[in-house]
Coordinates of C-alpha atoms in Angstrom, one line a residue:
X16 CA 7.2 -14.1 -16.4
X17 CA 6.0 -10.9 -18.2
X18 CA 9.5 -9.7 -18.0
X19 CA 10.5 -12.0 -20.7
X20 CA 8.0 -10.3 -23.0
X21 CA 9.2 -7.0 -21.8
X22 CA 12.8 -7.5 -22.6
X23 CA 12.0 -8.9 -26.0
X24 CA 10.3 -5.6 -26.9
X25 CA 12.6 -2.8 -25.7
X26 CA 15.7 -1.9 -23.7
X27 CA 15.5 -0.2 -20.3
X28 CA 15.0 3.6 -20.1
X29 CA 18.6 3.7 -18.3
X30 CA 20.3 1.3 -16.1
X31 CA 18.3 0.7 -12.9
X32 CA 19.1 1.7 -9.4
X33 CA 16.9 1.4 -6.2
X34 CA 17.2 3.4 -3.0
X35 CA 15.3 1.8 -0.2
X36 CA 15.4 4.2 2.7
X37 CA 15.9 2.8 6.2
X38 CA 12.0 3.1 6.7
X39 CA 11.4 0.2 4.1
X40 CA 14.7 -1.6 4.2
X41 CA 13.3 -5.1 4.4
X42 CA 10.7 -4.5 1.5
X43 CA 13.5 -2.9 -0.6
X44 CA 15.5 -6.0 -0.4
X45 CA 12.6 -8.3 -1.1
X46 CA 12.0 -6.2 -4.3
X47 CA 15.6 -6.1 -5.2
X48 CA 15.9 -10.0 -4.9
X49 CA 12.8 -10.4 -7.3
X50 CA 14.2 -8.0 -9.9
X51 CA 17.4 -10.1 -9.7
X52 CA 15.5 -13.3 -10.4
X53 CA 13.6 -11.7 -13.1
X54 CA 16.4 -10.6 -15.1
X55 CA 18.3 -13.9 -14.7
X56 CA 15.6 -15.7 -16.2
X57 CA 14.9 -13.1 -18.9
X58 CA 18.5 -12.2 -20.2
X59 CA 19.5 -14.7 -23.0
X60 CA 21.1 -12.0 -25.2
X61 CA 24.8 -11.5 -24.6
X62 CA 25.1 -8.4 -26.7
X63 CA 26.6 -5.2 -25.4
X64 CA 23.1 -3.6 -25.4
X65 CA 22.6 -5.5 -22.1
X66 CA 25.9 -5.1 -20.6
X67 CA 24.5 -3.2 -17.6
X68 CA 21.2 -5.0 -17.3
X69 CA 21.8 -8.0 -15.2
X70 CA 23.3 -7.4 -11.6
X71 CA 23.3 -9.2 -8.4
X72 CA 22.1 -6.2 -6.6
X73 CA 20.2 -3.0 -7.8
X74 CA 20.2 -1.2 -4.3
X75 CA 22.4 1.8 -3.8
X76 CA 24.3 2.4 -0.6
X77 CA 23.4 5.6 1.2
X78 CA 23.1 6.9 4.7
X79 CA 21.1 9.5 6.5
X80 CA 23.1 10.3 9.4
X81 CA 22.0 13.1 12.1
X82 CA 23.9 15.7 14.1
X83 CA 23.3 15.8 17.9
X84 CA 20.8 18.6 17.3
X85 CA 18.5 16.2 15.4
X86 CA 19.3 17.8 12.0
X87 CA 20.3 15.3 9.3
X88 CA 21.8 15.0 5.8
X89 CA 21.7 12.3 3.1
X90 CA 24.8 10.9 1.5
X91 CA 24.9 8.6 -1.6
X92 CA 27.8 6.2 -1.2
X93 CA 27.9 5.4 -4.9
X94 CA 27.1 7.1 -8.3
X95 CA 23.6 7.2 -9.8
X96 CA 24.7 9.3 -12.7
X97 CA 22.5 8.4 -15.9
X98 CA 20.7 5.8 -13.7
X99 CA 16.9 5.1 -13.7
X100 CA 16.4 5.8 -9.9
X101 CA 13.7 4.4 -7.9
X102 CA 13.4 5.8 -4.3
X103 CA 11.3 3.8 -1.8
X104 CA 9.9 5.3 1.4
X105 CA 7.5 4.3 4.1
X106 CA 6.6 7.5 5.7
X107 CA 4.5 5.5 8.3
X108 CA 7.4 3.5 9.9
X109 CA 7.1 4.6 13.6
X110 CA 10.0 2.1 14.8
X111 CA 12.9 4.3 13.8
X112 CA 14.4 6.8 16.5
X113 CA 17.1 9.5 16.4
X114 CA 18.5 11.5 19.3
X115 CA 17.8 15.3 20.0
X116 CA 20.1 16.7 22.7
X117 CA 20.4 13.3 24.2
X118 CA 16.7 12.4 24.2
X119 CA 15.2 9.5 22.0
X120 CA 12.8 10.9 19.4
X121 CA 10.6 8.7 17.2
X122 CA 10.5 9.3 13.5
X123 CA 7.3 10.7 12.2
X124 CA 5.8 11.0 8.6
X125 CA 7.3 14.6 8.5
X126 CA 10.9 13.1 9.3
X127 CA 10.6 10.4 6.6
X128 CA 9.5 13.0 4.2
X129 CA 12.3 15.3 4.8
X130 CA 14.7 12.2 4.5
X131 CA 13.3 11.7 1.2
X132 CA 13.9 15.0 -0.1
X133 CA 17.5 14.9 1.3
X134 CA 18.2 11.8 -0.9
X135 CA 16.8 13.4 -4.1
X136 CA 18.9 16.6 -3.1
X137 CA 22.0 14.2 -2.8
X138 CA 21.4 12.9 -6.4
X139 CA 21.8 16.4 -7.5
X140 CA 20.1 16.1 -10.7
X141 CA 22.5 13.7 -12.2
X142 CA 20.1 10.6 -12.3
X143 CA 18.4 10.0 -15.9
X144 CA 15.2 9.9 -14.0
X145 CA 13.7 9.9 -10.6
X146 CA 10.7 7.9 -9.5
X147 CA 9.4 8.0 -6.0
X148 CA 7.6 4.9 -4.5
X149 CA 5.5 6.1 -1.5
X150 CA 3.2 3.1 -0.7
X151 CA 1.2 5.2 1.7
X152 CA 0.8 8.5 0.2
X153 CA 2.3 11.3 2.5
X154 CA -0.6 13.4 4.1
X155 CA -3.0 11.7 1.9
X156 CA -5.6 11.8 4.7
X157 CA -5.3 15.6 4.2
X158 CA -6.3 15.6 0.5
X159 CA -9.1 18.5 0.6
X160 CA -9.7 21.6 2.4
X161 CA -12.5 22.6 4.8
X162 CA -12.6 26.3 5.7
X163 CA -9.0 27.6 6.9
X164 CA -6.8 24.4 6.6
X165 CA -3.7 23.5 5.0
X166 CA -3.7 21.3 1.9
X167 CA -0.7 19.3 2.6
X168 CA -0.8 16.3 0.2
X169 CA -1.1 18.6 -2.9
X170 CA 1.8 20.7 -1.7
X171 CA 4.0 17.7 -1.1
X172 CA 3.4 16.5 -4.5
X173 CA 4.1 19.8 -6.1
X174 CA 7.2 20.1 -4.0
X175 CA 8.5 16.5 -5.2
X176 CA 7.8 17.5 -8.8
X177 CA 9.8 20.9 -8.4
X178 CA 12.7 19.0 -7.2
X179 CA 12.8 16.7 -10.3
X180 CA 10.9 13.7 -9.6
X181 CA 9.0 12.4 -12.7
X182 CA 6.8 9.8 -11.4
X183 CA 5.0 9.2 -8.0
X184 CA 3.9 5.6 -7.5
X185 CA 1.6 5.0 -4.7
X186 CA -0.9 2.4 -3.4
X187 CA -4.6 2.8 -2.6
X188 CA -4.6 6.4 -2.2
X189 CA -7.1 7.9 0.3
X190 CA -8.6 9.9 -2.5
X191 CA -6.8 9.5 -6.2
X192 CA -8.1 12.9 -7.3
X193 CA -5.2 14.6 -5.4
X194 CA -3.2 13.9 -8.4
X195 CA -5.1 16.8 -9.7
X196 CA -2.4 19.0 -8.1
X197 CA 0.1 17.6 -10.7
X198 CA -2.0 17.0 -13.7
X199 CA 1.0 16.9 -16.2
X200 CA 3.1 14.7 -14.0
X201 CA 3.3 11.0 -13.6
X202 CA 0.8 9.6 -11.0
X203 CA 0.2 5.9 -10.6
X204 CA -2.0 4.5 -8.0
X205 CA -2.0 0.7 -7.7
X206 CA -4.2 -1.6 -5.6
X207 CA -3.7 -4.7 -3.7
X208 CA -6.8 -6.6 -4.9
X209 CA -5.2 -9.7 -6.3
X210 CA -2.9 -10.1 -3.4
X211 CA -5.9 -9.8 -0.8
X212 CA -7.6 -12.7 -2.7
X213 CA -4.6 -14.8 -2.8
X214 CA -3.8 -14.4 0.9
X215 CA -7.6 -14.9 1.6
X216 CA -7.8 -18.1 -0.3
X217 CA -4.7 -19.4 0.9
X218 CA -5.6 -19.0 4.5
X219 CA -9.4 -19.8 4.3
X220 CA -9.5 -22.9 2.2
X221 CA -13.2 -23.5 2.8
X222 CA -14.3 -20.2 1.6
X223 CA -17.4 -20.3 -0.8
X224 CA -17.4 -17.6 -3.4
X225 CA -20.9 -17.2 -4.7
X226 CA -23.9 -15.1 -3.8
X227 CA -25.5 -17.4 -1.3
X228 CA -22.5 -17.6 0.8
X229 CA -20.2 -14.6 0.5
X230 CA -20.8 -10.7 0.5
X231 CA -18.5 -7.7 0.1
X232 CA -19.0 -4.8 2.5
X233 CA -17.8 -1.2 2.3
X234 CA -17.3 0.3 5.8
X235 CA -18.2 3.7 4.5
X236 CA -19.0 5.7 1.4
X237 CA -15.4 6.6 0.7
X238 CA -14.5 2.8 0.2
X239 CA -17.4 2.0 -2.3
X240 CA -15.2 1.8 -5.4
X241 CA -13.1 -0.8 -3.8
X242 CA -16.2 -2.8 -2.8
X243 CA -17.8 -2.4 -6.0
X244 CA -14.7 -3.8 -7.8
X245 CA -14.5 -7.0 -5.7
X246 CA -18.3 -7.6 -5.8
X247 CA -18.1 -7.5 -9.7
X248 CA -15.0 -9.5 -10.1
X249 CA -16.2 -12.3 -7.6
X250 CA -19.9 -12.1 -8.6
X251 CA -21.3 -11.5 -5.3
X252 CA -23.6 -9.0 -3.6
X253 CA -22.2 -6.0 -1.8
X254 CA -23.3 -3.5 1.1
X255 CA -22.1 -0.5 2.7
X256 CA -22.3 1.2 6.0
X257 CA -22.9 5.1 6.3
X258 CA -21.1 6.9 9.1
X259 CA -23.1 9.4 10.8
X260 CA -20.5 11.9 12.5
X261 CA -20.9 14.7 14.9
X262 CA -19.7 17.8 12.9
X263 CA -20.0 20.1 15.9
X264 CA -17.1 18.5 17.5
X265 CA -13.4 17.6 16.4
X266 CA -11.5 15.0 18.3
X267 CA -7.8 14.0 17.3
X268 CA -8.3 16.1 14.3
X269 CA -11.6 14.4 13.0
X270 CA -15.3 14.6 13.7
X271 CA -16.4 11.4 15.8
X272 CA -18.6 8.8 14.5
X273 CA -22.0 8.7 16.1
X274 CA -23.1 5.6 14.4
X275 CA -22.8 3.2 11.6
X276 CA -26.1 2.7 9.4
X277 CA -26.1 -0.4 7.2
X278 CA -27.3 -0.1 3.6
X279 CA -27.6 -3.5 1.8
X280 CA -29.1 -7.1 1.7
X281 CA -29.4 -9.5 4.4
X282 CA -25.9 -10.8 5.6
X283 CA -27.4 -13.6 7.9
X284 CA -25.4 -16.9 7.4
X285 CA -22.9 -15.3 4.8
X286 CA -19.4 -14.9 5.1
X287 CA -18.3 -11.1 4.8
X288 CA -15.2 -9.4 3.6
X289 CA -14.7 -5.8 4.8
X290 CA -12.7 -3.9 2.3
X291 CA -10.9 -0.5 3.1
X292 CA -7.7 1.4 2.4
X293 CA -6.4 1.6 6.1
X294 CA -6.9 0.6 9.7
X295 CA -5.7 3.6 11.9
X296 CA -7.0 3.0 15.4
X297 CA -9.4 0.3 14.0
X298 CA -12.4 1.6 15.9
X299 CA -14.5 2.3 13.0
X300 CA -13.7 -1.2 11.4
X301 CA -14.3 -3.1 14.7
X302 CA -17.4 -1.5 15.1
X303 CA -18.7 -2.4 11.6
X304 CA -17.5 -6.1 12.2
X305 CA -19.5 -6.1 15.4
X306 CA -22.6 -4.8 13.7
X307 CA -22.4 -7.4 10.8
X308 CA -22.2 -10.3 13.6
X309 CA -25.3 -8.7 15.4
X310 CA -26.9 -9.1 11.9
X311 CA -26.0 -12.9 12.1
X312 CA -23.1 -12.8 9.6
X313 CA -21.0 -15.9 9.6
X314 CA -17.4 -15.1 9.3
X315 CA -16.1 -11.6 9.0
X316 CA -12.6 -11.0 7.2
X317 CA -11.1 -7.6 7.2
X318 CA -8.8 -6.5 4.1
X319 CA -7.0 -3.4 4.4
X320 CA -4.1 -2.0 2.3
X321 CA -2.2 -0.3 5.4
X322 CA -2.4 -1.6 8.9
X323 CA -1.3 1.1 11.2
X324 CA -2.8 -0.1 14.4
X325 CA -2.0 3.4 16.0
X326 CA -3.6 2.3 19.5
X327 CA -2.4 -1.3 19.2
X328 CA -3.9 -4.7 19.1
X329 CA -5.9 -5.2 22.4
X330 CA -9.2 -4.4 20.8
X331 CA -8.5 -6.6 18.0
X332 CA -7.7 -9.5 20.4
X333 CA -10.8 -8.8 22.2
X334 CA -12.9 -8.9 19.0
X335 CA -11.2 -12.0 17.9
X336 CA -11.8 -13.8 20.9
X337 CA -15.7 -12.8 20.9
X338 CA -15.8 -14.0 17.2
X339 CA -16.5 -10.6 15.8
X340 CA -13.6 -11.0 13.6
X341 CA -12.0 -14.0 11.9
X342 CA -9.0 -12.7 9.7
X343 CA -7.3 -9.4 9.4
X344 CA -5.4 -9.3 6.0
X345 CA -3.0 -6.3 5.3
X346 CA -0.1 -5.7 3.2
X347 CA 3.6 -5.3 3.9
X348 CA 3.7 -1.7 2.2
X349 CA 4.0 -0.1 5.7
X350 CA 5.7 -1.2 8.8
X351 CA 4.3 -4.1 10.8
X352 CA 5.0 -4.4 14.5
X353 CA 6.6 -7.9 15.2
X354 CA 3.8 -8.4 17.8
X355 CA 1.4 -8.5 14.8
X356 CA 3.0 -11.6 13.2
X357 CA 2.0 -13.7 16.2
X358 CA -1.5 -12.9 16.2
X359 CA -3.7 -15.9 15.2
X360 CA -6.0 -13.6 13.0
X361 CA -3.3 -11.8 11.4
X362 CA -2.4 -12.5 7.6
X363 CA 0.2 -10.6 5.6
X364 CA -0.4 -10.1 1.7
X365 CA 3.0 -9.7 0.3
X366 CA 3.4 -7.0 -2.1
X367 CA 7.2 -7.3 -2.8
X368 CA 6.8 -9.3 -6.0
X369 CA 4.2 -7.1 -7.4
X370 CA 6.2 -3.9 -6.7
X371 CA 9.2 -5.6 -8.3
X372 CA 7.2 -6.1 -11.6
X373 CA 5.8 -2.4 -11.3
X374 CA 9.5 -1.3 -11.2
X375 CA 10.7 -3.6 -14.0
X376 CA 7.8 -2.5 -16.3
X377 CA 8.5 1.2 -15.7
X378 CA 12.4 0.8 -16.2
X379 CA 11.4 -0.5 -19.6
X380 CA 9.0 2.4 -20.3
X381 CA 6.3 -0.2 -21.0
X382 CA 2.6 0.1 -20.6
X383 CA 1.5 -0.7 -16.8
X384 CA -2.2 -1.1 -17.8
X385 CA -2.0 -4.9 -17.4
X386 CA -0.4 -4.3 -14.1
X387 CA -2.9 -1.9 -12.6
X388 CA -5.9 -3.9 -13.2
X389 CA -5.6 -7.4 -12.0
X390 CA -9.0 -8.4 -13.0
X391 CA -7.9 -11.5 -15.3
X392 CA -5.4 -12.6 -12.9
X393 CA -8.1 -12.6 -10.1
X394 CA -10.3 -14.7 -12.4
X395 CA -7.6 -17.2 -13.1
X396 CA -6.8 -17.5 -9.4
X397 CA -10.6 -18.0 -8.6
X398 CA -10.8 -20.7 -11.5
X399 CA -7.8 -22.7 -10.1
X400 CA -9.3 -22.5 -6.5
X401 CA -12.9 -23.8 -7.8
X402 CA -11.1 -26.6 -9.5
X403 CA -9.4 -27.7 -6.1

């Protein structure tokens, strides 16, 4: 592992502690287990310098109880003084509830964000350094202003920095330029490209990766950079769909899509990978898949970082049965309903090991350039796949 090289070069910034909020408890446990494994394998020096390095658990006990009125507080059940503290939160976990005046209320992104601030406040400035890991960046879909609108994502980033957070770690930000709100602070935006390919090759063993049999498609102009990266690394062609919207109407906070227009080479007979940052309702993604099948594409694989599925799986089930989609690959960086795991087309790209490596690297204050750009890892994976 790269961790051995890290350990040989430098000591940690400070003893490591992780707080995984209730919204991402399972992911936090997996990350913790990997770090425990990394450090058991890496540590050979018994000197006092590493006395606080190897533990069986790096997770910090905490709680966020609520009063009957719905108000809450955060309590840390152990000390974080002098620690390098990483706080993990999933603002999209809609499965958690609390009681307000006897009524059940589901936690929204705003509730999760408030709990994050409560935990930071409970640390009361005693940690050596605080880093926030927010895989789905809070309010990242409201990253720019049009007319009289709030600029929520920028405000949230500034607020966290004012509370003493030094680093924000996120994945596949809707628009990474939002970091311009905090130009002098740490903001790292990672991608799951390697994990997508690993999951895809594992679940589709007959995939042919060449220009004659495979094509990468961006569902809109906003996802172009993801599709360009994939097509360059895999050495295949790419295309994109252009969304024509009705800007005179607003439905559910956005302008409805009138049509998808395709720009690119012929997809007939080719497998197609659609790559995007998220599936919300899935309507746009499914429409793109249908149009590709109408153009005689062979198989359609959907890769998306965040599977929110805000309107359930009924439409996905229907399109799978009709042959419009073959696989939907998404990460476990946000909450996935148990029903998703039973779907024959659903594949999870596990990000816990990658996240553990990121935390371990940052804890040692080491460069994360190699971690952020997985080109070599993808090429090595493809070489092994071609050999088989």
